[in-house]
PDB file of N, CA and C in Angstrom:
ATOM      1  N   UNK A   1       0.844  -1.190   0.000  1.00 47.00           N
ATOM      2  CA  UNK A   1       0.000   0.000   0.000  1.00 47.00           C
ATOM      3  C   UNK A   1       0.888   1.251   0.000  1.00 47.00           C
ATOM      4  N   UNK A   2       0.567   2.074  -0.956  1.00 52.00           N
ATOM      5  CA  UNK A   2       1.235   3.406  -1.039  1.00 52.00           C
ATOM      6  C   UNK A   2       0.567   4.012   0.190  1.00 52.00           C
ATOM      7  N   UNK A   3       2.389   5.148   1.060  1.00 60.00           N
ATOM      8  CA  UNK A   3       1.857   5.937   1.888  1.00 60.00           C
ATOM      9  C   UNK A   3       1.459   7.206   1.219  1.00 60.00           C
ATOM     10  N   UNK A   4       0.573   7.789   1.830  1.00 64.00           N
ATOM     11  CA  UNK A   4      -0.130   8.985   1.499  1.00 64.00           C
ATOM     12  C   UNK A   4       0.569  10.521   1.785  1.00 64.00           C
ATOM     13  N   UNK A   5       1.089  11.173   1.141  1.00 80.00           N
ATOM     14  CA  UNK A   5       2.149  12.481   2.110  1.00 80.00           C
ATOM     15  C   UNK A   5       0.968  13.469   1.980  1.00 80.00           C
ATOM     16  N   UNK A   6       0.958  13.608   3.061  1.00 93.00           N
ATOM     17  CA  UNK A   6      -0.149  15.163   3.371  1.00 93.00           C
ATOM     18  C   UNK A   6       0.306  16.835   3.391  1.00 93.00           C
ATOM     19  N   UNK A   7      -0.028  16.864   1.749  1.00 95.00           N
ATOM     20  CA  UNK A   7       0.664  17.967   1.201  1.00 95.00           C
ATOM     21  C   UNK A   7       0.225  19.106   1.623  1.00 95.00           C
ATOM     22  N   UNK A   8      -0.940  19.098   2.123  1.00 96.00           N
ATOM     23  CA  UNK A   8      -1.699  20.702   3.369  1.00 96.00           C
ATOM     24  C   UNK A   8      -1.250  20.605   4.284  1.00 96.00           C
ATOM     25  N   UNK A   9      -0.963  19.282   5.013  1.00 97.00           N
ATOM     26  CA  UNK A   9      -0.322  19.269   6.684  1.00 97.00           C
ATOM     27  C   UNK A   9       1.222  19.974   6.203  1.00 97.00           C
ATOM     28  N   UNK A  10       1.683  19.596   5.312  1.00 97.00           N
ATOM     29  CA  UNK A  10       2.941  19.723   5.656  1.00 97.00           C
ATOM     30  C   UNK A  10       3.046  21.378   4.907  1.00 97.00           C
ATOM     31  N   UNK A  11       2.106  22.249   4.287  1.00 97.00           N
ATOM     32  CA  UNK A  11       2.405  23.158   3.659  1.00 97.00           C
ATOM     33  C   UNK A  11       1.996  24.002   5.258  1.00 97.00           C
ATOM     34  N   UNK A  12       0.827  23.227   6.221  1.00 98.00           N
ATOM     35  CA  UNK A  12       0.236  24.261   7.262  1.00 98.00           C
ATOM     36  C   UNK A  12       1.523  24.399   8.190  1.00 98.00           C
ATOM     37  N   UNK A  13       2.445  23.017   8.350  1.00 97.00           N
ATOM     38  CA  UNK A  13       3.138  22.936   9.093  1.00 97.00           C
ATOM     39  C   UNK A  13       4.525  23.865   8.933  1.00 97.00           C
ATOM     40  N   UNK A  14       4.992  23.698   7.495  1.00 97.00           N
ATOM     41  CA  UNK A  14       5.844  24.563   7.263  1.00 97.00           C
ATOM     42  C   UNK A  14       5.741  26.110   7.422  1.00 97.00           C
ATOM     43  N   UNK A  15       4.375  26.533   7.628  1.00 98.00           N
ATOM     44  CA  UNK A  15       4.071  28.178   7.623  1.00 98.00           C
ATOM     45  C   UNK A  15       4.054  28.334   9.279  1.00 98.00           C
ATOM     46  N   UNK A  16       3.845  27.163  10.539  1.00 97.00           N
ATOM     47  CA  UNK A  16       4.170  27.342  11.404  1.00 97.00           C
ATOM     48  C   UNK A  16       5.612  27.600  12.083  1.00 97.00           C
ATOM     49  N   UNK A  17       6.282  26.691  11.212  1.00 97.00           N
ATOM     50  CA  UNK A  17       7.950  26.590  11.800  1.00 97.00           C
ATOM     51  C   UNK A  17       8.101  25.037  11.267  1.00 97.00           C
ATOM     52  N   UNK A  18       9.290  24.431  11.742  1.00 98.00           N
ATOM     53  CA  UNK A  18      10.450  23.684  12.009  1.00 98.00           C
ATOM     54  C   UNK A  18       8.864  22.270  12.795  1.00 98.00           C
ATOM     55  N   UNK A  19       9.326  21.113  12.125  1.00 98.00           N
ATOM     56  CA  UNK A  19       8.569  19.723  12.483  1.00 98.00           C
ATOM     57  C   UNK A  19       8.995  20.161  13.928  1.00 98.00           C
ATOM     58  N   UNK A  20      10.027  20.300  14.759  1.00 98.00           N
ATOM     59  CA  UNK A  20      10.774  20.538  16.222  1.00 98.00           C
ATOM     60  C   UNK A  20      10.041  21.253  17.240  1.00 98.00           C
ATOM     61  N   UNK A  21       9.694  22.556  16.176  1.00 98.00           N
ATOM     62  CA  UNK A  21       8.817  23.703  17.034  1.00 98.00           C
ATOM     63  C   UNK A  21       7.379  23.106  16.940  1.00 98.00           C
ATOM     64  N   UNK A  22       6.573  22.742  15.740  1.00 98.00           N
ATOM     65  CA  UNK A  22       5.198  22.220  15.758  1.00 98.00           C
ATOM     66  C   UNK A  22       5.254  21.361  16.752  1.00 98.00           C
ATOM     67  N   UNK A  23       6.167  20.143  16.746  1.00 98.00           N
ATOM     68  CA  UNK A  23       6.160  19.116  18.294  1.00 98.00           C
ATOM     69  C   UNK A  23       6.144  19.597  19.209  1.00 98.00           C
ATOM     70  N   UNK A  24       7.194  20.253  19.753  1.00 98.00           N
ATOM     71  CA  UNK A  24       7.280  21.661  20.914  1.00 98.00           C
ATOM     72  C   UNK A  24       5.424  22.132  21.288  1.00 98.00           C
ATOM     73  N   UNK A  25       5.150  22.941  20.311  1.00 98.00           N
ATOM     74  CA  UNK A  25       4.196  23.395  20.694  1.00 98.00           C
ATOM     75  C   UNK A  25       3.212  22.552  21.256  1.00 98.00           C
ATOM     76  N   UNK A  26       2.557  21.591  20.446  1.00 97.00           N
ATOM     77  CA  UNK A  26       2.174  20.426  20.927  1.00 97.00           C
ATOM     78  C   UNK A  26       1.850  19.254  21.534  1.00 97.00           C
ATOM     79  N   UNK A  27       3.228  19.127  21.955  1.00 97.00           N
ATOM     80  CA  UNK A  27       3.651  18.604  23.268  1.00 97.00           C
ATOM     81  C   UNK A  27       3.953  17.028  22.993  1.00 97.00           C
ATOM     82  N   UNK A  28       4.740  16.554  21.464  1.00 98.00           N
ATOM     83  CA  UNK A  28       4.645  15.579  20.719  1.00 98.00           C
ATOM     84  C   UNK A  28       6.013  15.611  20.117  1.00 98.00           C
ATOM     85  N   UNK A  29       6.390  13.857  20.382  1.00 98.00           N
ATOM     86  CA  UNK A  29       7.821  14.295  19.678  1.00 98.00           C
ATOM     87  C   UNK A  29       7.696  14.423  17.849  1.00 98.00           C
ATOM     88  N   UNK A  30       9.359  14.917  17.701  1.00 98.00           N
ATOM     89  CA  UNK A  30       9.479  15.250  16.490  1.00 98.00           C
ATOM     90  C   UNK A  30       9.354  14.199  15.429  1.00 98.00           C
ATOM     91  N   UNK A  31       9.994  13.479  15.749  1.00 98.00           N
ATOM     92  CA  UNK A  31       9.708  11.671  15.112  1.00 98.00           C
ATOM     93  C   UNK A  31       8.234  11.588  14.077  1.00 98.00           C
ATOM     94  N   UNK A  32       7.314  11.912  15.612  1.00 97.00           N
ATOM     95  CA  UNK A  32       5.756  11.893  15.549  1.00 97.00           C
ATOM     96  C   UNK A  32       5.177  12.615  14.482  1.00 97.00           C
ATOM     97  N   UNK A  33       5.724  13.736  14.604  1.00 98.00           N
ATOM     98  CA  UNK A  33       5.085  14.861  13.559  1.00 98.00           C
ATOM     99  C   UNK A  33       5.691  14.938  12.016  1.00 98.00           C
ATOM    100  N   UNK A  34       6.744  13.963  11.942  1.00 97.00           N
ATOM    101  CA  UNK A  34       7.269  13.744  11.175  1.00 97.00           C
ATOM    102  C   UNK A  34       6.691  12.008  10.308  1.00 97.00           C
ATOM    103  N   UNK A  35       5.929  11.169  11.422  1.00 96.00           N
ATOM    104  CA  UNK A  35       5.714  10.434  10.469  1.00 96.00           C
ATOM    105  C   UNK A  35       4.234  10.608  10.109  1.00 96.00           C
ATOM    106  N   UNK A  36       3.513  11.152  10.580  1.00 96.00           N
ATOM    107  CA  UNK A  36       1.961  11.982  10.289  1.00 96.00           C
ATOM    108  C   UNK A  36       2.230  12.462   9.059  1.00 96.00           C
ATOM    109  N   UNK A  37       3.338  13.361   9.271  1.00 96.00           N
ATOM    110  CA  UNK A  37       3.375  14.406   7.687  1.00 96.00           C
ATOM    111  C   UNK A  37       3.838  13.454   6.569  1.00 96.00           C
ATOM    112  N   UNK A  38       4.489  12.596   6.490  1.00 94.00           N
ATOM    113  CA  UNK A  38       4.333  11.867   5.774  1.00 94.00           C
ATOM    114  C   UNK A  38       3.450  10.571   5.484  1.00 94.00           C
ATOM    115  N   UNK A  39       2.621  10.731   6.086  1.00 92.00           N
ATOM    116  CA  UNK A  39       1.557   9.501   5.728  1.00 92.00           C
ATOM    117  C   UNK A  39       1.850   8.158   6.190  1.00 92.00           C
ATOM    118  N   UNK A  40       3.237   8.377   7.187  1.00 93.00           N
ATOM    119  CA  UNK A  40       3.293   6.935   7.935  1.00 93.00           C
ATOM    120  C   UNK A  40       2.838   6.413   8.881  1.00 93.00           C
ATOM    121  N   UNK A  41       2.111   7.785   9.827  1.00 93.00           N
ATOM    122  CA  UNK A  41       0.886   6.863  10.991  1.00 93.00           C
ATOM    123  C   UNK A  41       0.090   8.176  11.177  1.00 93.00           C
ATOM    124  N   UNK A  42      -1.268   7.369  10.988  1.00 92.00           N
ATOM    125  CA  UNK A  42      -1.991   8.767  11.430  1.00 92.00           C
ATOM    126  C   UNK A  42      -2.586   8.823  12.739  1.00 92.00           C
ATOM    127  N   UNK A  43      -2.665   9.745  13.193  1.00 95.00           N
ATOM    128  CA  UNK A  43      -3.017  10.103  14.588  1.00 95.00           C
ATOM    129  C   UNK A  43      -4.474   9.933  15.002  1.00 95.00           C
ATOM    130  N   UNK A  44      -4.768   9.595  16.405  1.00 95.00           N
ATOM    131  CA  UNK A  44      -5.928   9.512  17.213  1.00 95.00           C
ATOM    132  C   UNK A  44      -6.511  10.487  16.476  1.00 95.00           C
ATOM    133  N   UNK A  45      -8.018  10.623  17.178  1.00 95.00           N
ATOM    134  CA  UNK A  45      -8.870  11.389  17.019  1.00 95.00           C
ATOM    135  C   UNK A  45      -8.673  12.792  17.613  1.00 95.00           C
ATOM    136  N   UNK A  46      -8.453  12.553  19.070  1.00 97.00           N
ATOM    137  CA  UNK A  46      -7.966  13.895  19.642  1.00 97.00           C
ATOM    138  C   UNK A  46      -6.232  14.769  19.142  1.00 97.00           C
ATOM    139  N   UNK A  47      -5.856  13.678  18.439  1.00 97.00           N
ATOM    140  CA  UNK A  47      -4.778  14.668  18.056  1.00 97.00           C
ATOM    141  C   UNK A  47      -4.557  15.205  16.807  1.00 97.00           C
ATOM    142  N   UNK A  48      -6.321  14.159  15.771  1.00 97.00           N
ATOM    143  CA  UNK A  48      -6.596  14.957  14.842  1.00 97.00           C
ATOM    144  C   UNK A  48      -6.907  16.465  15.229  1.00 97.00           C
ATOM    145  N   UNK A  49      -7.546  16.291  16.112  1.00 97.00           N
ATOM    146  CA  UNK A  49      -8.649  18.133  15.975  1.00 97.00           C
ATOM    147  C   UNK A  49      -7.779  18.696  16.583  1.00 97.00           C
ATOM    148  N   UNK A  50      -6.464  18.271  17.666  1.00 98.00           N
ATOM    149  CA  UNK A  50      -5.343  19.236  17.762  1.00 98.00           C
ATOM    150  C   UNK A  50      -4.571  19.840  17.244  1.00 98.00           C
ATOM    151  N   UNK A  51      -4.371  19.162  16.006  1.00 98.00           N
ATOM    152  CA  UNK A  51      -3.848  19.774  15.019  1.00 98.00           C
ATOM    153  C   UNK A  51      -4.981  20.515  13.716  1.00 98.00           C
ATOM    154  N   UNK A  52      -5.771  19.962  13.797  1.00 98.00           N
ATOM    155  CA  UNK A  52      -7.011  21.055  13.070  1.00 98.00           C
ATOM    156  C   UNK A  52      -7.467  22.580  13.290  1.00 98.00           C
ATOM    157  N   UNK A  53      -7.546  22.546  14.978  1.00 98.00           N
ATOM    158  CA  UNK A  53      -7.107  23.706  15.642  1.00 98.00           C
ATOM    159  C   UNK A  53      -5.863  24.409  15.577  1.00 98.00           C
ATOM    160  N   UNK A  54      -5.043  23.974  15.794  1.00 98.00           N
ATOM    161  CA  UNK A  54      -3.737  24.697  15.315  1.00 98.00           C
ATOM    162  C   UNK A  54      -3.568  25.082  14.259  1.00 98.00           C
ATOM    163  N   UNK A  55      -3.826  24.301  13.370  1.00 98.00           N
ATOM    164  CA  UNK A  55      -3.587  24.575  11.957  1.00 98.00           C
ATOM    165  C   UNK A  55      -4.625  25.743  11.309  1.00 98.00           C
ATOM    166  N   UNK A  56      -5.711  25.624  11.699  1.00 98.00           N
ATOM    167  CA  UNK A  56      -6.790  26.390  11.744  1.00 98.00           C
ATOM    168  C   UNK A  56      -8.170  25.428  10.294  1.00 98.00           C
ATOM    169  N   UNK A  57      -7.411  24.260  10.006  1.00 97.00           N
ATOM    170  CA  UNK A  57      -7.721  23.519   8.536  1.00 97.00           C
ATOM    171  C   UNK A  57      -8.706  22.241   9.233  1.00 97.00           C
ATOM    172  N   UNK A  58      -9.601  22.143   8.412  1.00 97.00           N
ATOM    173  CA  UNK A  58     -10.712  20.938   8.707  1.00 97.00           C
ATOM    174  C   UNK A  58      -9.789  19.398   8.727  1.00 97.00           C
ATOM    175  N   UNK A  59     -10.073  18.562   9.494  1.00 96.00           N
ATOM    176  CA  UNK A  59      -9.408  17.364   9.787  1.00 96.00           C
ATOM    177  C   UNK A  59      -9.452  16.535   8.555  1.00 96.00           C
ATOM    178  N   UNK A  60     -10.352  16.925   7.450  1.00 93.00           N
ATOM    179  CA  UNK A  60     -10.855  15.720   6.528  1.00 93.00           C
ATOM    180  C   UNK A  60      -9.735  16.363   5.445  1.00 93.00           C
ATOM    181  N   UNK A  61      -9.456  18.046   5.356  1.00 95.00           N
ATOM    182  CA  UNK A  61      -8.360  18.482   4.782  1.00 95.00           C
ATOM    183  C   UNK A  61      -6.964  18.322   5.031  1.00 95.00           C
ATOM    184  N   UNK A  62      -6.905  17.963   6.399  1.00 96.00           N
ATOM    185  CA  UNK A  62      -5.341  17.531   7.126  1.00 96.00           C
ATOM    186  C   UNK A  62      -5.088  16.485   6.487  1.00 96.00           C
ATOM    187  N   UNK A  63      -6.247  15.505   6.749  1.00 94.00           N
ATOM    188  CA  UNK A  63      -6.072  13.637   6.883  1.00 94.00           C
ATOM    189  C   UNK A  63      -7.009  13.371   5.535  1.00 94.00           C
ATOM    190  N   UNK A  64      -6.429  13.774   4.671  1.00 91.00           N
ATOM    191  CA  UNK A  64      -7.763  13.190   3.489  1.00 91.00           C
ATOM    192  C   UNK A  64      -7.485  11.484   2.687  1.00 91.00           C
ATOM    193  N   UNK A  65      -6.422  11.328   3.057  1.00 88.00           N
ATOM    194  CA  UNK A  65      -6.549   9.861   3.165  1.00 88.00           C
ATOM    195  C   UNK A  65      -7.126   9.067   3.781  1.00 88.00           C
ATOM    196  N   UNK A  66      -6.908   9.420   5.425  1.00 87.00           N
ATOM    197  CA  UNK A  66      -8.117   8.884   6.466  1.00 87.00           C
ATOM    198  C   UNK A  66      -9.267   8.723   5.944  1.00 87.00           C
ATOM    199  N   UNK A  67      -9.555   9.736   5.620  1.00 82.00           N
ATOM    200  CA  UNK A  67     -10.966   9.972   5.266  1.00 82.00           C
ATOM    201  C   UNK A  67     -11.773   9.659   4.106  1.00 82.00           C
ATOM    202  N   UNK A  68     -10.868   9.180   3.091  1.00 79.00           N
ATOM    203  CA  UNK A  68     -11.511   8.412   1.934  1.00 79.00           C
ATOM    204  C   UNK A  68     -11.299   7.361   1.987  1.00 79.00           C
ATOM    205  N   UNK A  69     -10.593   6.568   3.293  1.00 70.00           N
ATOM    206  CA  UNK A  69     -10.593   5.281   3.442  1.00 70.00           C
ATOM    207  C   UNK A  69     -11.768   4.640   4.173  1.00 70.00           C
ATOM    208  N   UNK A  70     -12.239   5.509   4.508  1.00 70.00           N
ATOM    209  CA  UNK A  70     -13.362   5.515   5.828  1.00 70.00           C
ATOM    210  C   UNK A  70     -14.758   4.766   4.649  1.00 70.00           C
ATOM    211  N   UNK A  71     -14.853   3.605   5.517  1.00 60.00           N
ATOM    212  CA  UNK A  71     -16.088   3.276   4.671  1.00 60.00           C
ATOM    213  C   UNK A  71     -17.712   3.473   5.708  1.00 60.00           C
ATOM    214  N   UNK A  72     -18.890   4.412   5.009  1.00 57.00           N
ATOM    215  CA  UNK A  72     -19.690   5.182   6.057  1.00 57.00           C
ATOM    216  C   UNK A  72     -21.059   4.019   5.535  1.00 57.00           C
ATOM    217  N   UNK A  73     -21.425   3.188   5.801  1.00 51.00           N
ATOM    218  CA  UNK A  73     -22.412   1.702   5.676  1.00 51.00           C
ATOM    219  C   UNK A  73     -23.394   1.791   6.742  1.00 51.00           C
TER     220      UNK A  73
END
């Protein structure tokens, strides 16, 4: 399965600062925010909308892979 790179996370993230400082702020290591932005693990629910909030961007726009994987039956 191809990973997914989340080209809004990482454009919201880059207009914040440094993967280092977004973790920082957050309270998440850098590792972490680094394999999110690339589509190698995506995050809980609550640390979706933590970063939705921060970012100020809808979760389905952060994580739109999540979200078209999501089957709604």
């Amino acid at each position: 399965m191809k990973r997914a790179k989340r080209e809004l996370f990482r454009k919201c993230r880059k207009s914040k600062g440094s993967q280092s400082l977004v973790a920082s702020e957050l309270g998440i290591s850098t590792v972490y925010v680094r394999m999110i932005e690339n589509g190698t693990y995506t995050p809980g629910r609550d640390l979706m909308f933590k970063f939705s909030n921060y970012f100020g961007e809808p979760v389905e726009k952060l994580f739109p892979d999540f979200f078209d994987n999501l089957s709604l039956v």
